[in-house]
GROMACS .gro file of C-alpha atoms in nm:
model
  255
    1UNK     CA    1 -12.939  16.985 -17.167
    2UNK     CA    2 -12.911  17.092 -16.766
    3UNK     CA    3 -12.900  16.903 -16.484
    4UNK     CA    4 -13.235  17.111 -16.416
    5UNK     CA    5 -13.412  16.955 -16.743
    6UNK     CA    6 -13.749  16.753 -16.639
    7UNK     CA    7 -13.535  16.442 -16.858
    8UNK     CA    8 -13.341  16.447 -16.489
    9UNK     CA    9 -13.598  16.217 -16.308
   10UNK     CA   10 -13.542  16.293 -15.933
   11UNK     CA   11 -13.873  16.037 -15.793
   12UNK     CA   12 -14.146  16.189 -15.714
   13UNK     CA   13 -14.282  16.515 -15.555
   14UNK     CA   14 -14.588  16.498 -15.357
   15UNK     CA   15 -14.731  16.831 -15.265
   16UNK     CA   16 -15.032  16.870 -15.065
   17UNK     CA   17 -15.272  17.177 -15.183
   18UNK     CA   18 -15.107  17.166 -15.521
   19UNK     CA   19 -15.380  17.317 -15.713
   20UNK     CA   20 -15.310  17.674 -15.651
   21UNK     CA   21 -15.121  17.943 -15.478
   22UNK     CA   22 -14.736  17.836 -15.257
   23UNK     CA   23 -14.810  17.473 -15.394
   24UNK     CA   24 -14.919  17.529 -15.782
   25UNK     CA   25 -14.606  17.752 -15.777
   26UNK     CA   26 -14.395  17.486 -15.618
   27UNK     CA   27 -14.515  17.188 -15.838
   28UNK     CA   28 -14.427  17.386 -16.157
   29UNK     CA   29 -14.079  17.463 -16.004
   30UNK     CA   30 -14.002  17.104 -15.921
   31UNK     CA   31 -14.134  17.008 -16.280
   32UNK     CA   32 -13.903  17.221 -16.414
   33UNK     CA   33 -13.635  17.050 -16.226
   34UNK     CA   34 -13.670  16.731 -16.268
   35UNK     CA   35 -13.955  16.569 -16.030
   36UNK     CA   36 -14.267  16.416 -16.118
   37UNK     CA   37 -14.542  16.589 -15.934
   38UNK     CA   38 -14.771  16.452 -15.835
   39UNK     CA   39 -15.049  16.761 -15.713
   40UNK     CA   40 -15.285  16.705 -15.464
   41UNK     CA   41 -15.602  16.857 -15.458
   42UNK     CA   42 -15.928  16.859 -15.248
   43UNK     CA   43 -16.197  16.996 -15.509
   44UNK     CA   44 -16.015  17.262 -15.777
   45UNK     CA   45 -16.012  17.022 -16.041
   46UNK     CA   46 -16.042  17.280 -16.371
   47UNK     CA   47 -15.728  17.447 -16.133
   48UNK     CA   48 -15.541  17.113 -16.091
   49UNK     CA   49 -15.637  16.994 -16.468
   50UNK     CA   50 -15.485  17.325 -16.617
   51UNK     CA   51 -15.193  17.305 -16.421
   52UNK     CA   52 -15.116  16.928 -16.518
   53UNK     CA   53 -15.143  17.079 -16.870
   54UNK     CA   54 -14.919  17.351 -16.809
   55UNK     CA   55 -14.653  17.126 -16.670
   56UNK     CA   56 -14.685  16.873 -16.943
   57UNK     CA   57 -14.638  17.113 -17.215
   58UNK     CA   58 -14.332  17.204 -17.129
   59UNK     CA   59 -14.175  16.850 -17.087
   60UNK     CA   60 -14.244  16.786 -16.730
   61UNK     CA   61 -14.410  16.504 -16.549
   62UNK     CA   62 -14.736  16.567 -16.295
   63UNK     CA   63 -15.021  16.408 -16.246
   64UNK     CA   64 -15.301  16.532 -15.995
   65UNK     CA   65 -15.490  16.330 -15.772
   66UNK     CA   66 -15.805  16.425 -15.558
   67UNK     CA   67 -15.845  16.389 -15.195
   68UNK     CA   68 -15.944  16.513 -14.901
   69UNK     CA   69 -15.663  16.562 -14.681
   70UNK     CA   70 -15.874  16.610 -14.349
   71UNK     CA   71 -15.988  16.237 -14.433
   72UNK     CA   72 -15.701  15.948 -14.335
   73UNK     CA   73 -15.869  15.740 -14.582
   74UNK     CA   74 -15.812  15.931 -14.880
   75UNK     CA   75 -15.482  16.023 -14.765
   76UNK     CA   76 -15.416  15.639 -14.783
   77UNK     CA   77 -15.550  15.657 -15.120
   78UNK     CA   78 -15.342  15.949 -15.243
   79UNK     CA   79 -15.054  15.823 -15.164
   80UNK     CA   80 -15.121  15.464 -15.345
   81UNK     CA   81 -15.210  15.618 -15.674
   82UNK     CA   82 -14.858  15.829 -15.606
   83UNK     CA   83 -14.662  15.450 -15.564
   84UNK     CA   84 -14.761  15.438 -15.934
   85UNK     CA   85 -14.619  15.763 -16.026
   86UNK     CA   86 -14.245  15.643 -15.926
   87UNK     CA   87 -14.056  15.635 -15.599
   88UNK     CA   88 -14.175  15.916 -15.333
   89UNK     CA   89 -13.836  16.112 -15.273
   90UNK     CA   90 -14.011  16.430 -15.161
   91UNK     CA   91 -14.351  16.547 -14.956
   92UNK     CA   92 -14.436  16.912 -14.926
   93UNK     CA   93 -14.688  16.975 -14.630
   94UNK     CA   94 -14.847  17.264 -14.814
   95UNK     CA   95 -15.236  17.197 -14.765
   96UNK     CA   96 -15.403  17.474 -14.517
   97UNK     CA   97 -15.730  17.580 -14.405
   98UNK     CA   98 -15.756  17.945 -14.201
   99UNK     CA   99 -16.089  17.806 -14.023
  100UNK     CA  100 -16.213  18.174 -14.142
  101UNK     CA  101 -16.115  18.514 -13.953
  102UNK     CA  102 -16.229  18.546 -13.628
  103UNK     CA  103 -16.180  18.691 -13.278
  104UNK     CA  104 -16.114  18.398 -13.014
  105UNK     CA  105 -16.445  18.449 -12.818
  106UNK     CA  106 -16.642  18.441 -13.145
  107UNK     CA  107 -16.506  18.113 -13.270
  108UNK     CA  108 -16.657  17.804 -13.272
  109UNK     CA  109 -16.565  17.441 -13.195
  110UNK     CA  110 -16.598  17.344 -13.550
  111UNK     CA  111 -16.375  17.608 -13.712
  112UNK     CA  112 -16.136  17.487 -13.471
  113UNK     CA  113 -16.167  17.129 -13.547
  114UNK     CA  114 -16.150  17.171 -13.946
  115UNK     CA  115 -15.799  17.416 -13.929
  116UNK     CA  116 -15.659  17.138 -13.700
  117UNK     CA  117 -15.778  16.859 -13.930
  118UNK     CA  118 -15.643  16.989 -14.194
  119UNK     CA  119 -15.328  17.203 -14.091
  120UNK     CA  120 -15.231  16.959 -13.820
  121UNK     CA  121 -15.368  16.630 -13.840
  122UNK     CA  122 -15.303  16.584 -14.236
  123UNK     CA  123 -14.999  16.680 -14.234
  124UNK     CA  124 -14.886  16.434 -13.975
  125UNK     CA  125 -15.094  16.174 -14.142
  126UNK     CA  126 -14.921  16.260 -14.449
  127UNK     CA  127 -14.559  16.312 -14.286
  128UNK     CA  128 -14.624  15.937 -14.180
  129UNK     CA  129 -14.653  15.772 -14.526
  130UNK     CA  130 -14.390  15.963 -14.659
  131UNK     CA  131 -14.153  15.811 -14.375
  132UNK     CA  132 -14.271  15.498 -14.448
  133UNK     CA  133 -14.172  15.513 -14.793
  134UNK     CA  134 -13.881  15.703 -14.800
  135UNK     CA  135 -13.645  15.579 -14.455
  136UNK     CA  136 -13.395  15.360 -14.479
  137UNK     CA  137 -13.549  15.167 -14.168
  138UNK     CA  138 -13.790  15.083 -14.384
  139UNK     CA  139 -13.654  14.997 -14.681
  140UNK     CA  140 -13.655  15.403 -14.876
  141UNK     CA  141 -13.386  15.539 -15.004
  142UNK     CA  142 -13.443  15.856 -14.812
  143UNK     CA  143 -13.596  16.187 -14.908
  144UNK     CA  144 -13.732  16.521 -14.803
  145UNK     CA  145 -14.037  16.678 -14.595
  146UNK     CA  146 -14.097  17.011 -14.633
  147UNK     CA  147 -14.409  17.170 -14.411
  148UNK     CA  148 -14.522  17.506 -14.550
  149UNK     CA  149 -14.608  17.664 -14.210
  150UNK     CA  150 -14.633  18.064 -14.160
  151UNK     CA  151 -14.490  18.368 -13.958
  152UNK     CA  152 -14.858  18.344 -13.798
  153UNK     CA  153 -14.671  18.092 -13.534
  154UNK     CA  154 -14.438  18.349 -13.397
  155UNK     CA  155 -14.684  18.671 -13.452
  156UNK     CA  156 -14.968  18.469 -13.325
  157UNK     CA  157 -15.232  18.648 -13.571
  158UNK     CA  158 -15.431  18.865 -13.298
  159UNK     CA  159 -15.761  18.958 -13.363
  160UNK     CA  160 -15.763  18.785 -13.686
  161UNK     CA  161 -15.693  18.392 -13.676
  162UNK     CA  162 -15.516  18.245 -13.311
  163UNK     CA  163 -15.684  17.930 -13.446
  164UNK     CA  164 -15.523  17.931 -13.721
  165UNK     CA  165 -15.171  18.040 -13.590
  166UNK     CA  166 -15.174  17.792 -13.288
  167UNK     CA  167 -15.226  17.488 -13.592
  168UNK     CA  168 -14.865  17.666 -13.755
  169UNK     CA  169 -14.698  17.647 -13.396
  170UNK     CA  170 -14.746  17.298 -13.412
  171UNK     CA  171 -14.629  17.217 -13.744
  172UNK     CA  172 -14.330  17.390 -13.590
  173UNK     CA  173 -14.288  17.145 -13.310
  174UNK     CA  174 -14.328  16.868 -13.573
  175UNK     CA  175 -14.084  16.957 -13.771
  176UNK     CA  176 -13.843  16.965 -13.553
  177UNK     CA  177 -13.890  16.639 -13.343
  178UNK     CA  178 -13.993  16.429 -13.682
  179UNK     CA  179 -13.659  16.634 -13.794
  180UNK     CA  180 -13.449  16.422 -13.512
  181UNK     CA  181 -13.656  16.128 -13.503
  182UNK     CA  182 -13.574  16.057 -13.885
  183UNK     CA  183 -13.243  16.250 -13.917
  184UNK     CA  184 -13.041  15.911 -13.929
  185UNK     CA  185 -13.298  15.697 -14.202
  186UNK     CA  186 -13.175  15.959 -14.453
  187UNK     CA  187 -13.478  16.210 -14.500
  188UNK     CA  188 -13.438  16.574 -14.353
  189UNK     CA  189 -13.734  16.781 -14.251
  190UNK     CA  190 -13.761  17.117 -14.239
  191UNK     CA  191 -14.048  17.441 -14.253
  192UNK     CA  192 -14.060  17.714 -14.453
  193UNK     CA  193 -14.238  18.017 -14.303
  194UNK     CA  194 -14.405  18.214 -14.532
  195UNK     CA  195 -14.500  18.600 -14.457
  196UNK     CA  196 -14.768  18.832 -14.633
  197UNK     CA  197 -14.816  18.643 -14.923
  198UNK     CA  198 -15.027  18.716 -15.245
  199UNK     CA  199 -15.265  18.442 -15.238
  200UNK     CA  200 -15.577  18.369 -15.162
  201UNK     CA  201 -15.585  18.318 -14.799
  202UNK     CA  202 -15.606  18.726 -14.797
  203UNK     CA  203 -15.941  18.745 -15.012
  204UNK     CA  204 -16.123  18.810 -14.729
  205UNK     CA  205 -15.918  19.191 -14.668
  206UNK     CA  206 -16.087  19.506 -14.797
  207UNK     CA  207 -15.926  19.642 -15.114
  208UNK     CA  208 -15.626  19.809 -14.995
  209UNK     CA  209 -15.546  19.648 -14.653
  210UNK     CA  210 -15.258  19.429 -14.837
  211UNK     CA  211 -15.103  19.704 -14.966
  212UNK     CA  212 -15.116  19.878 -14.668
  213UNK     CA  213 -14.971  19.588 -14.496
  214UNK     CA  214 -14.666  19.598 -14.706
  215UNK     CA  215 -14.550  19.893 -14.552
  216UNK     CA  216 -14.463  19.709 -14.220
  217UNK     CA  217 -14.233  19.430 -14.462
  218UNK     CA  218 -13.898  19.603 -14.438
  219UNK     CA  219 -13.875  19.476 -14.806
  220UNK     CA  220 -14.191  19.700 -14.876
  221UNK     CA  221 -14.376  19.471 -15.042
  222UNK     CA  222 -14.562  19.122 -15.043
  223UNK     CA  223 -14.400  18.839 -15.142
  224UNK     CA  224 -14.487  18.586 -15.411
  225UNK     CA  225 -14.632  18.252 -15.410
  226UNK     CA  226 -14.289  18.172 -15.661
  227UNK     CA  227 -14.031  18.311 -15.400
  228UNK     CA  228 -14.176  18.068 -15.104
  229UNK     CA  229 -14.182  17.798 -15.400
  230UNK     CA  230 -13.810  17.873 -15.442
  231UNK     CA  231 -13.737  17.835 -15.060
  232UNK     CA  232 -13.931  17.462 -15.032
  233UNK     CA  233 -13.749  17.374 -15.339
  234UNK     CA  234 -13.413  17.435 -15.221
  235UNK     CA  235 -13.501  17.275 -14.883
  236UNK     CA  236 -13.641  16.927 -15.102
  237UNK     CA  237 -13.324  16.933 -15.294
  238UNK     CA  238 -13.045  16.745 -15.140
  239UNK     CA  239 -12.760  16.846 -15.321
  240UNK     CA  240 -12.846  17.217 -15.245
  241UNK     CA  241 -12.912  17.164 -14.837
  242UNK     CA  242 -12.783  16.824 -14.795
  243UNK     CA  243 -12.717  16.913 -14.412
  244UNK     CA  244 -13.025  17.122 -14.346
  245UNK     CA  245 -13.226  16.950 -14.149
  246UNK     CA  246 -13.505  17.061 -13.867
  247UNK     CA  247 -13.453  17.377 -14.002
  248UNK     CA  248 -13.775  17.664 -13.950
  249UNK     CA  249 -13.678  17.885 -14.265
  250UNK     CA  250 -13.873  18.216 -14.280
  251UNK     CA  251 -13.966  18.375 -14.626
  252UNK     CA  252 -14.091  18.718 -14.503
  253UNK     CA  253 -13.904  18.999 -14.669
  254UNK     CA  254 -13.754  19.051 -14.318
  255UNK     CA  255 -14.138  19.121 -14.140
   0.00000   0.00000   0.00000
């Protein structure tokens, strides 16, 4: 049996916006190595209930849990059921909102206030009770945060979704300084950054426009929601990236 078999319990893997996409990809990777997931989900339960499925019938250990990240109170919640799951070693940031394409002069207070709430304020909120589980200043063992942010904080997404991109430049900035803040209480922090990605944050793109796209990725191609799950998985692990810490880790294919 490998050291990668689920019977290797590392604790347990939170990941935010678990049911589909970067984070179902990423809680059947950590499954398959060993965490218990538990998958986070605001309203795809047939999504979240077929993944549990998947996971358990092939040995693993998941569980998902519904909540509204954009509400502290069910964030509070989540994270209690989780306690029951095991001991939190890792949180992946993953949940995101695009607050819907739109030019700057055309959008409105509200679609600015949901992608923060969700993209920003969660994932603080969420950052938070993983600390307080995991540092050694308060007791933890230590662990991991990973924040799935996006190349939209250094492009800055013109014409399409600044709302959206400014939320990613600040889950930049948090990474790093939470990075520092908790560097000695033995849990790292660090961002991956994904590119053009095939999920479903590009519905909204006539047929074509991805691949079109594609031929700006000096890879030429779009990458998949399992490479970027590869990338937060080797940034949770601490035997692979023991001394990576406040770390901003692009998965682009070079764009």
């Amino acid at each position: 049996m490998s050291n990668d078999s689920p019977a290797r319990n590392r604790g347990v893997m939170m990941i935010t916006g678990g049911s589909r996409g970067i984070g179902a990809a990423t809680a059947r990777l950590a499954a398959e190595r060993g965490w218990t997931v538990a998958i986070i989900y605001r309203d795809r339960l047939h999504d979240a209930q077929a993944l549990v499925a998947a996971i358990t019938a092939e040995g693993g250990r998941a569980q998902a849990i519904a909540a509204d990240v954009a509400d502290e109170s069910e964030i509070l919640r989540a994270f209690a059921e989780a306690d029951r799951m095991g001991p939190l070693t890792a949180l992946v940031n993953n949940a995101g909102v695009s607050g819907g394409a739109s030019r700057v002069e055309a959008v409105t207070a509200s679609q600015i206030d949901q992608v923060f709430a969700v993209n920003v304020r969660a994932a603080m909120l969420c950052a938070r009770e993983a600390v307080r589980r995991m540092s050694t200043r308060h007791g933890g063992k230590g662990g991991a945060i990973v924040n799935v942010g996006s190349a939209a904080s250094q492009l800055g997404s013109a014409g399409v979704w600044v709302h959206y991109a400014a939320t990613k430049g600040a889950i930049d900035t948090m990474t790093i300084g939470l990075a520092k803040e908790v560097a000695a209480e033995g849990i790292r922090v660090n961002c991956v950054r994904p590119g053009i990605i095939d999920t479903e944050i590009h519905a909204f793109r006539p047929p074509g426009q991805l691949e079109q796209m594609a031929k700006g990725v000096p890879m030429a191609r779009i990458g998949t929601p399992d490479e970027v799950a590869q990338s937060i998985l080797w940034l949770a692990d601490g035997e692979l990236s023991p001394y990576v810490t406040a770390s901003l880790i692009d998965a682009r294919g070079g764009f």
